[in-house]
mmCIF file of C-alpha atoms in Angstrom:
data_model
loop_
_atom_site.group_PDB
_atom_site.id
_atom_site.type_symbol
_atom_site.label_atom_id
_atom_site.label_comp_id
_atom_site.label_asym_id
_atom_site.label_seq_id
_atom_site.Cartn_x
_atom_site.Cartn_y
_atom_site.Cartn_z
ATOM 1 C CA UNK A 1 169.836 11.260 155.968
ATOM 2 C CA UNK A 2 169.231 8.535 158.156
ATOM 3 C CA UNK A 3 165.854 6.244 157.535
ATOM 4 C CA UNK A 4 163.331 6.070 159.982
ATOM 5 C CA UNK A 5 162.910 3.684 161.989
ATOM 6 C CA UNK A 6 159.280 3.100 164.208
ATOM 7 C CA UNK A 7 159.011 0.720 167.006
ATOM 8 C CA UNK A 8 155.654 0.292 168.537
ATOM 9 C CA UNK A 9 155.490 -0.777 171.677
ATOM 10 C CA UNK A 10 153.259 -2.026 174.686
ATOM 11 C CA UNK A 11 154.463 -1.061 178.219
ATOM 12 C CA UNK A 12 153.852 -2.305 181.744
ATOM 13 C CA UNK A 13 154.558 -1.078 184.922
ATOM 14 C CA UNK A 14 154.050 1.523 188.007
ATOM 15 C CA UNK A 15 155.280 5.099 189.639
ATOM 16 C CA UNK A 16 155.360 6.277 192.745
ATOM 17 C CA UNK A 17 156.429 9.944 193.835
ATOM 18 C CA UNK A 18 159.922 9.991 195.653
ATOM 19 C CA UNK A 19 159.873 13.263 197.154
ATOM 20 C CA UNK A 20 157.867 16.416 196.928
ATOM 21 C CA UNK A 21 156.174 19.506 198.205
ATOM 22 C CA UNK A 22 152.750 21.297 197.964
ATOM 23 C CA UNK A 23 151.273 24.686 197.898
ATOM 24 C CA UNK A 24 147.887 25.797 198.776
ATOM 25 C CA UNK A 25 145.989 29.139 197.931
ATOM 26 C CA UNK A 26 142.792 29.071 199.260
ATOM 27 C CA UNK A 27 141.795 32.715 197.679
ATOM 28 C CA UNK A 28 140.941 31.143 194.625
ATOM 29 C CA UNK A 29 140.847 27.853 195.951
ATOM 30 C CA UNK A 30 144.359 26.400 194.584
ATOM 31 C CA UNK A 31 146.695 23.564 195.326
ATOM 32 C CA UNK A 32 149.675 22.060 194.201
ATOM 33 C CA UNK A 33 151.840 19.120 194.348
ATOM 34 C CA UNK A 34 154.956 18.728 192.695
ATOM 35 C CA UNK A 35 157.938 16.802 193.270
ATOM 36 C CA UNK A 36 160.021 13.931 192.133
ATOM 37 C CA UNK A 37 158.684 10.648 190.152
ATOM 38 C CA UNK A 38 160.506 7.232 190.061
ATOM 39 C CA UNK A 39 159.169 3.379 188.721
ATOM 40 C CA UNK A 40 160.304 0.643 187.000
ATOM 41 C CA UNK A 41 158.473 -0.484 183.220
ATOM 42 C CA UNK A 42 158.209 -3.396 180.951
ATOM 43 C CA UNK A 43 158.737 -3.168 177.136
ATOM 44 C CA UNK A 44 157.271 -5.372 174.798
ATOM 45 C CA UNK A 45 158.480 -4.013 171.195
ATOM 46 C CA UNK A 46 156.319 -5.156 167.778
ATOM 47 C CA UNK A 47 159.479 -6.484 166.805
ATOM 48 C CA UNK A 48 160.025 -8.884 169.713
ATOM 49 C CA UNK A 49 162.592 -6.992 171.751
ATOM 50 C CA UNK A 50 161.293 -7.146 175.449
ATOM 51 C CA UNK A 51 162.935 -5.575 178.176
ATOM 52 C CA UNK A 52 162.532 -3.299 181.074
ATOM 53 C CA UNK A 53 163.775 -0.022 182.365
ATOM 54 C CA UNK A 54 163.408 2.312 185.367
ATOM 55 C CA UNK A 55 162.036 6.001 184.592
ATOM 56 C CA UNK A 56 162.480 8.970 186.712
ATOM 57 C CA UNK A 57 161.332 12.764 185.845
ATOM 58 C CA UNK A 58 159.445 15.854 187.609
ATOM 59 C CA UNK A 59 156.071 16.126 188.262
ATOM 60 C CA UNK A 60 152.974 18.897 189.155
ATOM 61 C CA UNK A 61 149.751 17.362 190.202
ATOM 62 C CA UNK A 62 147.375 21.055 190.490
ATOM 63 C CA UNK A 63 143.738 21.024 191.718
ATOM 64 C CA UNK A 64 141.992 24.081 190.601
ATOM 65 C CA UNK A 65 139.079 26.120 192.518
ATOM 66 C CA UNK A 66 136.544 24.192 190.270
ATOM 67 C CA UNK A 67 137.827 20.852 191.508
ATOM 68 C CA UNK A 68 139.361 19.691 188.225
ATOM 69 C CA UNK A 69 142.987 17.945 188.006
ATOM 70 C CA UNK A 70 145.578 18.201 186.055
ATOM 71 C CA UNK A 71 148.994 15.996 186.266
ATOM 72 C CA UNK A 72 151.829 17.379 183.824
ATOM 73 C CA UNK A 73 155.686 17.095 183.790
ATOM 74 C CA UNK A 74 158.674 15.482 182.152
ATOM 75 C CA UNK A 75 160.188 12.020 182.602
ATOM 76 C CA UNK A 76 163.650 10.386 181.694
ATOM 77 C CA UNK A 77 163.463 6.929 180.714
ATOM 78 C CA UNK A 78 166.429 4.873 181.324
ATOM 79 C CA UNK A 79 166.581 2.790 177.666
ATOM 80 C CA UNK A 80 170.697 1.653 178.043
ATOM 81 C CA UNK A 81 169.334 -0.672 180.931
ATOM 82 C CA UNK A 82 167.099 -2.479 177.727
ATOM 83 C CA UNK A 83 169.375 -2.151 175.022
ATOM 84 C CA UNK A 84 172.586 -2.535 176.806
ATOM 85 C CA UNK A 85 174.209 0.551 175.631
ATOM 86 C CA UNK A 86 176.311 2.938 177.943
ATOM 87 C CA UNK A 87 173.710 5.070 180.459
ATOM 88 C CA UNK A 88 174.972 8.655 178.164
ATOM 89 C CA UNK A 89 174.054 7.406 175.161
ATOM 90 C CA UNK A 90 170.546 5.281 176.206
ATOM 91 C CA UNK A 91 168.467 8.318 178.056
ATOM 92 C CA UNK A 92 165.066 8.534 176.346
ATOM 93 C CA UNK A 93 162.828 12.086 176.922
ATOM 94 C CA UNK A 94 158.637 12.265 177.384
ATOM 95 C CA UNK A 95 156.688 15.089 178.144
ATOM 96 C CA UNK A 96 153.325 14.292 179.469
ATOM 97 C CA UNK A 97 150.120 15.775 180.690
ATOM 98 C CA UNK A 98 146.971 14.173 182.286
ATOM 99 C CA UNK A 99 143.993 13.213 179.725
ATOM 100 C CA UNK A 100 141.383 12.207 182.124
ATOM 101 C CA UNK A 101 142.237 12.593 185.930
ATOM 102 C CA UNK A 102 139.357 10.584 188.566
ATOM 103 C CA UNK A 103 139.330 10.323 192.429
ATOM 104 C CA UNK A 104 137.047 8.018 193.772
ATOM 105 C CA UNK A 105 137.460 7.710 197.031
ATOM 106 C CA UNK A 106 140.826 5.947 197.749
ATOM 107 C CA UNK A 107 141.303 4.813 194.096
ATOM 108 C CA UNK A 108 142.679 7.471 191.621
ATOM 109 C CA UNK A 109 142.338 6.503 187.741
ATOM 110 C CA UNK A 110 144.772 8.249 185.414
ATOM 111 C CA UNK A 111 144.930 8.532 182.288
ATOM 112 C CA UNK A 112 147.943 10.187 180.539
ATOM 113 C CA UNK A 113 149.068 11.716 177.127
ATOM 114 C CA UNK A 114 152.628 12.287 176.467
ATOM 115 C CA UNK A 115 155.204 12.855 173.457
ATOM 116 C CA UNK A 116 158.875 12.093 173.261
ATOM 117 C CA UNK A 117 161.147 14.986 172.896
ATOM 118 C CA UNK A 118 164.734 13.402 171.791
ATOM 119 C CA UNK A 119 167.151 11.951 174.192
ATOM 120 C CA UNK A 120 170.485 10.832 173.818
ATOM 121 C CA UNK A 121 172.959 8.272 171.933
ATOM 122 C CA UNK A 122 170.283 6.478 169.465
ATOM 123 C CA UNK A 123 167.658 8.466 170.865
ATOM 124 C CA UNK A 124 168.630 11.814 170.010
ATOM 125 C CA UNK A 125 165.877 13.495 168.153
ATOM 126 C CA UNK A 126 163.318 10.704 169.473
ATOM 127 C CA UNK A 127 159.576 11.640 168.968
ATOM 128 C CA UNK A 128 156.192 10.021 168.994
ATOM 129 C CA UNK A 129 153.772 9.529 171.495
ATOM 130 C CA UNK A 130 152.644 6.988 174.449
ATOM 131 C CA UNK A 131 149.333 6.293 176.187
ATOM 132 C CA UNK A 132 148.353 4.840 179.215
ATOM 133 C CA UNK A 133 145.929 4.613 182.111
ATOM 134 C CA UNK A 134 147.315 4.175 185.750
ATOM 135 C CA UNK A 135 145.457 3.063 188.751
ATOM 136 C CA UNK A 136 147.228 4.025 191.638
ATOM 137 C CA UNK A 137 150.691 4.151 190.370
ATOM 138 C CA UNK A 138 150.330 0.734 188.576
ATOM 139 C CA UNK A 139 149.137 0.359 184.584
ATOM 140 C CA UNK A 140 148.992 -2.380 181.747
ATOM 141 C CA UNK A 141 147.605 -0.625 178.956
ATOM 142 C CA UNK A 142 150.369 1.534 177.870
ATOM 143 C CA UNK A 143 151.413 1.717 174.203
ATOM 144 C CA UNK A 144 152.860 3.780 171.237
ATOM 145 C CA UNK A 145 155.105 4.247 169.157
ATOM 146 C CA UNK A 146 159.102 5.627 169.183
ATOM 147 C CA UNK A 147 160.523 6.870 165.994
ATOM 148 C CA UNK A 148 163.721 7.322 165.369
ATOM 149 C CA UNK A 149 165.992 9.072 162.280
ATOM 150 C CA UNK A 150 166.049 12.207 160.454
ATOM 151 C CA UNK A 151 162.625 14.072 160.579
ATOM 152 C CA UNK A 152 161.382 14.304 156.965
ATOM 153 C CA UNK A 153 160.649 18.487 155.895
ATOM 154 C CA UNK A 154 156.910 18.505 156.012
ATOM 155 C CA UNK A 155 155.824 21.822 153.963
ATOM 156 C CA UNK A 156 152.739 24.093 153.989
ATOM 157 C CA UNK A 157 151.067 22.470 150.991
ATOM 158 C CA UNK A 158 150.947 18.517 152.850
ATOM 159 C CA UNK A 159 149.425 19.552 155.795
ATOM 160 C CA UNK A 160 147.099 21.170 153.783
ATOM 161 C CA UNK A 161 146.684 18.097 152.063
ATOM 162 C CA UNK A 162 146.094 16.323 154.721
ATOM 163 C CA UNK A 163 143.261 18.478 156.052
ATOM 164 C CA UNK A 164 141.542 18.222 153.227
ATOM 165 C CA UNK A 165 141.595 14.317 153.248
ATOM 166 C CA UNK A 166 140.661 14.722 156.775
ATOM 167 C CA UNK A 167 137.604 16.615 155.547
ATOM 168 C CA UNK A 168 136.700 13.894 152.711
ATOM 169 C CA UNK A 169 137.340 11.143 155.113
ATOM 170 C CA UNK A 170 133.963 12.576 157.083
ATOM 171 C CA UNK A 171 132.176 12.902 154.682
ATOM 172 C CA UNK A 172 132.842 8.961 153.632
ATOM 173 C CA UNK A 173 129.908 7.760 155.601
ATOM 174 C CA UNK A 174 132.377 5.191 156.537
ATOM 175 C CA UNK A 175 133.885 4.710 160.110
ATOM 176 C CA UNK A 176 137.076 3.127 159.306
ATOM 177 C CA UNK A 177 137.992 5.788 156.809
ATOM 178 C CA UNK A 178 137.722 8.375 158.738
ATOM 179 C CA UNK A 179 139.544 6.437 161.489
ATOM 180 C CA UNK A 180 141.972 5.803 159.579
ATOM 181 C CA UNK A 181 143.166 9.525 159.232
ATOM 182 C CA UNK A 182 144.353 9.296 162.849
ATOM 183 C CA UNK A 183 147.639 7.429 164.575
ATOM 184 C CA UNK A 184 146.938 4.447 166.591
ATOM 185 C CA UNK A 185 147.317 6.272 170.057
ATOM 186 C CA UNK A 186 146.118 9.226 168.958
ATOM 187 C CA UNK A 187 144.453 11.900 171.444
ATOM 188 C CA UNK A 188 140.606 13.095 170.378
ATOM 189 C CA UNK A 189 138.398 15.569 172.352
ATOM 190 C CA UNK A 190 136.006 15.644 169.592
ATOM 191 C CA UNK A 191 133.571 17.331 170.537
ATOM 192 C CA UNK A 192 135.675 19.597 173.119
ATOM 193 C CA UNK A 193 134.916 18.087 176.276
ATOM 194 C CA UNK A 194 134.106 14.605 175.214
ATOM 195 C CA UNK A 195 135.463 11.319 176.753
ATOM 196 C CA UNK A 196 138.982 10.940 174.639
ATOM 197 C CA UNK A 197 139.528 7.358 172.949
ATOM 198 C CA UNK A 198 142.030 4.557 174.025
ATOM 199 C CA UNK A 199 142.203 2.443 171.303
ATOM 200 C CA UNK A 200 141.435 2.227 167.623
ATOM 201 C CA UNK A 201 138.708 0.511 168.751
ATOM 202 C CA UNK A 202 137.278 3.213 170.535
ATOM 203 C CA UNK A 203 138.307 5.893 167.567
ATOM 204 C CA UNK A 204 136.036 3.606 165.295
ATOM 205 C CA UNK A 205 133.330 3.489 167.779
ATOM 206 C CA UNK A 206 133.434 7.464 168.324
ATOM 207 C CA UNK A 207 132.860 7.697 164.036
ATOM 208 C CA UNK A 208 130.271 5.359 163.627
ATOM 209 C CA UNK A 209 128.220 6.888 166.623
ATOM 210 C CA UNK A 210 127.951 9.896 164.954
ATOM 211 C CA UNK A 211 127.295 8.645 161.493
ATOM 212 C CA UNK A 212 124.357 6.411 162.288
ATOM 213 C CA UNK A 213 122.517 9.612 162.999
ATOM 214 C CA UNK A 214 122.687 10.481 159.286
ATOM 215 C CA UNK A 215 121.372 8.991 156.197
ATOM 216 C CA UNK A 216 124.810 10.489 155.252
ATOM 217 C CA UNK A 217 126.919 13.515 156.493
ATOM 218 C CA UNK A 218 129.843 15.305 156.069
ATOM 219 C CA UNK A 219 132.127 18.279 157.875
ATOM 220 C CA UNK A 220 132.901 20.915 155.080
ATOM 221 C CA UNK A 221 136.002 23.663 155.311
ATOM 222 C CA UNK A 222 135.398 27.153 155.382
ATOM 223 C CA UNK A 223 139.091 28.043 155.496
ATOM 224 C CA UNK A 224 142.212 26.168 156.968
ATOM 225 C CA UNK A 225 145.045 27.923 158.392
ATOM 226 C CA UNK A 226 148.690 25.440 158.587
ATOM 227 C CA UNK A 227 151.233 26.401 160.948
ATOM 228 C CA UNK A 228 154.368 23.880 161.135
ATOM 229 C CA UNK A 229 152.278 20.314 161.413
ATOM 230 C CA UNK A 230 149.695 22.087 163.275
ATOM 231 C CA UNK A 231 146.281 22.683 161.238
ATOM 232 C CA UNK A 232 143.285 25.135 162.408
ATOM 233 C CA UNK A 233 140.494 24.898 160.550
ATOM 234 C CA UNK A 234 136.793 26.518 160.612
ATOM 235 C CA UNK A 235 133.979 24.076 159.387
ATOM 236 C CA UNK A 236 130.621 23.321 158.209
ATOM 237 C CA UNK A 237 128.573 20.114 158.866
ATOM 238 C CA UNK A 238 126.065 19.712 156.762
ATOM 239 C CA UNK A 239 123.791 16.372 156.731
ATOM 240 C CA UNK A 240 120.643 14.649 156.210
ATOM 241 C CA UNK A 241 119.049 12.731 159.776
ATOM 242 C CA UNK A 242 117.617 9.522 159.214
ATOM 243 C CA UNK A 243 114.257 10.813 158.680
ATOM 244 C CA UNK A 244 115.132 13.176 155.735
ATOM 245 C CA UNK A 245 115.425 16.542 157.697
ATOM 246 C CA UNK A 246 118.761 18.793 156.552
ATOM 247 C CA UNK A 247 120.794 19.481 159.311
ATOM 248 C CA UNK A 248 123.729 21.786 159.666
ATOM 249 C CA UNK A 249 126.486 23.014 162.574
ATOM 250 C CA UNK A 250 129.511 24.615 162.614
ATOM 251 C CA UNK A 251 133.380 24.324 164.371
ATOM 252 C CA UNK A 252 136.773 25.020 164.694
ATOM 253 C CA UNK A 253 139.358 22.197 164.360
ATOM 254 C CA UNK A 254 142.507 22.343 166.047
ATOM 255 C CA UNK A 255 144.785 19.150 164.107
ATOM 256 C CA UNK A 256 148.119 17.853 164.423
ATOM 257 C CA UNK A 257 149.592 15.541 162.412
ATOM 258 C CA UNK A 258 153.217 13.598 162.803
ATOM 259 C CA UNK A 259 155.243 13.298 159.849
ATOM 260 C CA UNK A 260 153.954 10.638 157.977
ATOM 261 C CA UNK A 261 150.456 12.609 157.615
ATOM 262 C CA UNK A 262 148.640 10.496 160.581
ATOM 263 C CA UNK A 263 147.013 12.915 163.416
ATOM 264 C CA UNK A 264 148.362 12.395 166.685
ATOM 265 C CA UNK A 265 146.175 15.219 168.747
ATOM 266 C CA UNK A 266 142.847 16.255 167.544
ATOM 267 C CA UNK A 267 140.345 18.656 169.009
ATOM 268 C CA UNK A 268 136.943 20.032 167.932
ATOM 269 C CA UNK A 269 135.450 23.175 169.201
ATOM 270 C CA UNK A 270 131.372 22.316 168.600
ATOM 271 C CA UNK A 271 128.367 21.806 170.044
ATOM 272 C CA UNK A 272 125.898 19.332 169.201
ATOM 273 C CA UNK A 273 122.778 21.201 170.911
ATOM 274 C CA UNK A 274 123.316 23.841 168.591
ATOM 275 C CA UNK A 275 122.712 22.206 165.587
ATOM 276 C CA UNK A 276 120.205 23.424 163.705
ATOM 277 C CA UNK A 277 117.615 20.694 161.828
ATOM 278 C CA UNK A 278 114.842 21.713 159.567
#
């Protein structure tokens, strides 16, 4: 078995869309864009490896009847033009969706969540995950991290593990900790609907917002249900508020975790209003 190997990166650069075409149902209100993407990126590597490369992949931008967007598609990344390597055996593979999607007048902000899905030569069998927020085609934020090698077997009884850590790590009282249960570009919609994080920074933030509203509190399992690296779980949050009344609420967890037990996409099915406080 070949060791892993993880290189985190930062990445600059912009996209444009090359060609295209768009459909339009007004009855519901519907429409469509999809069509070709093309840009050029620069890599900065953790190791010290910079570089750049030009991408190019298939794309759907789709505005539904309630006005929301969504971006989604699948890119090829051309990694022989930074490592040198012959263009078969240097193609790198993301899959990507839109996080946050905002039109304000002739400025669009988007932010983007994908995951690599293999490629070829030393990419073959690529996977982790990249971030980044794009204003009008151009972006400076972007980061993750690339692994490479054999993908470890990751059995029912870790990811259960896992979950329960998860579940200990909120009811730390501590911030950090349960930050620390998550990768560094991890995607949270915690509750469902919330504002999703961009940095650890943020993740930390997100904890310690909710925990300052306790004198301590804690999300407790009812039953957790593992599927592959995928973990659903149904929950109870119980607490005490800072002025000594019990409070309690319930959700559904939907977790996934990468191999080394980190969560790379977590979302939480609750409601705040409904918590009940006596």
């Amino acid at each position: 078995m070949k060791a892993q190997e993880t290189l985190k990166f930062r990445v600059i650069g912009g996209y444009q869309f090359a060609e295209g075409y768009a459909i339009e149902n007004k009855e519901p209100s519907v429409f469509a864009q999809a069509g070709q993407l093309t840009g050029s990126w620069r890599w900065e590597f953790e190791n010290g490896k910079q570089g750049s490369t030009h991408i190019n992949g298939a794309t759907a931008n789709r505005i539904l009847f309630n006005g929301k967007h969504e971006l989604f598609g699948t890119m090829k990344i051309n990694m022989f033009e930074f490592d040198g390597s012959a263009p078969e055996e240097g193609v790198l593979f993301l899959s990507y969706k839109s996080q946050e999607f905002e039109v304000n007048g002739s400025k669009v902000t988007i932010t983007v969540s994908g995951e690599f899905t293999g490629g070829t030569g030393k990419y073959q069998g690529a996977r982790g995950r990249l971030t980044v927020t794009s204003t009008n085609g151009f972006f400076e934020d972007g980061k993750g991290e690339i692994i490479l090698g054999e993908i470890p077997e990751v059995n029912e009884a870790q990811v259960l593990k896992w979950t329960n850590a998860y579940f200990k790590a909120t009811q730390s009282g501590d911030a950090k900790t349960w930050a620390n249960s998550f990768a560094d570009n991890a995607y949270i919609n915690d509750p469902y609907g919330s504002q999703a994080p961009n940095s650890r920074e943020e993740i930390i933030e997100i904890g310690e917002n909710f925990m300052s509203a306790f004198k301590s509190a804690g999300l407790y399992p009812d039953y957790i249900f593992v599927n592959g690296l995928v973990a659903t779980s149904k929950w109870t949050g119980k607490g005490t508020t800072n002025d000594g009344k019990e409070a309690t609420f319930e959700g559904i967890n939907s977790t996934t975790y990468n191999e080394r037990g980190k969560i790379v996409s977590h979302i939480g099915y609750w409601d705040p209003e409904k918590m009940v406080i006596n």
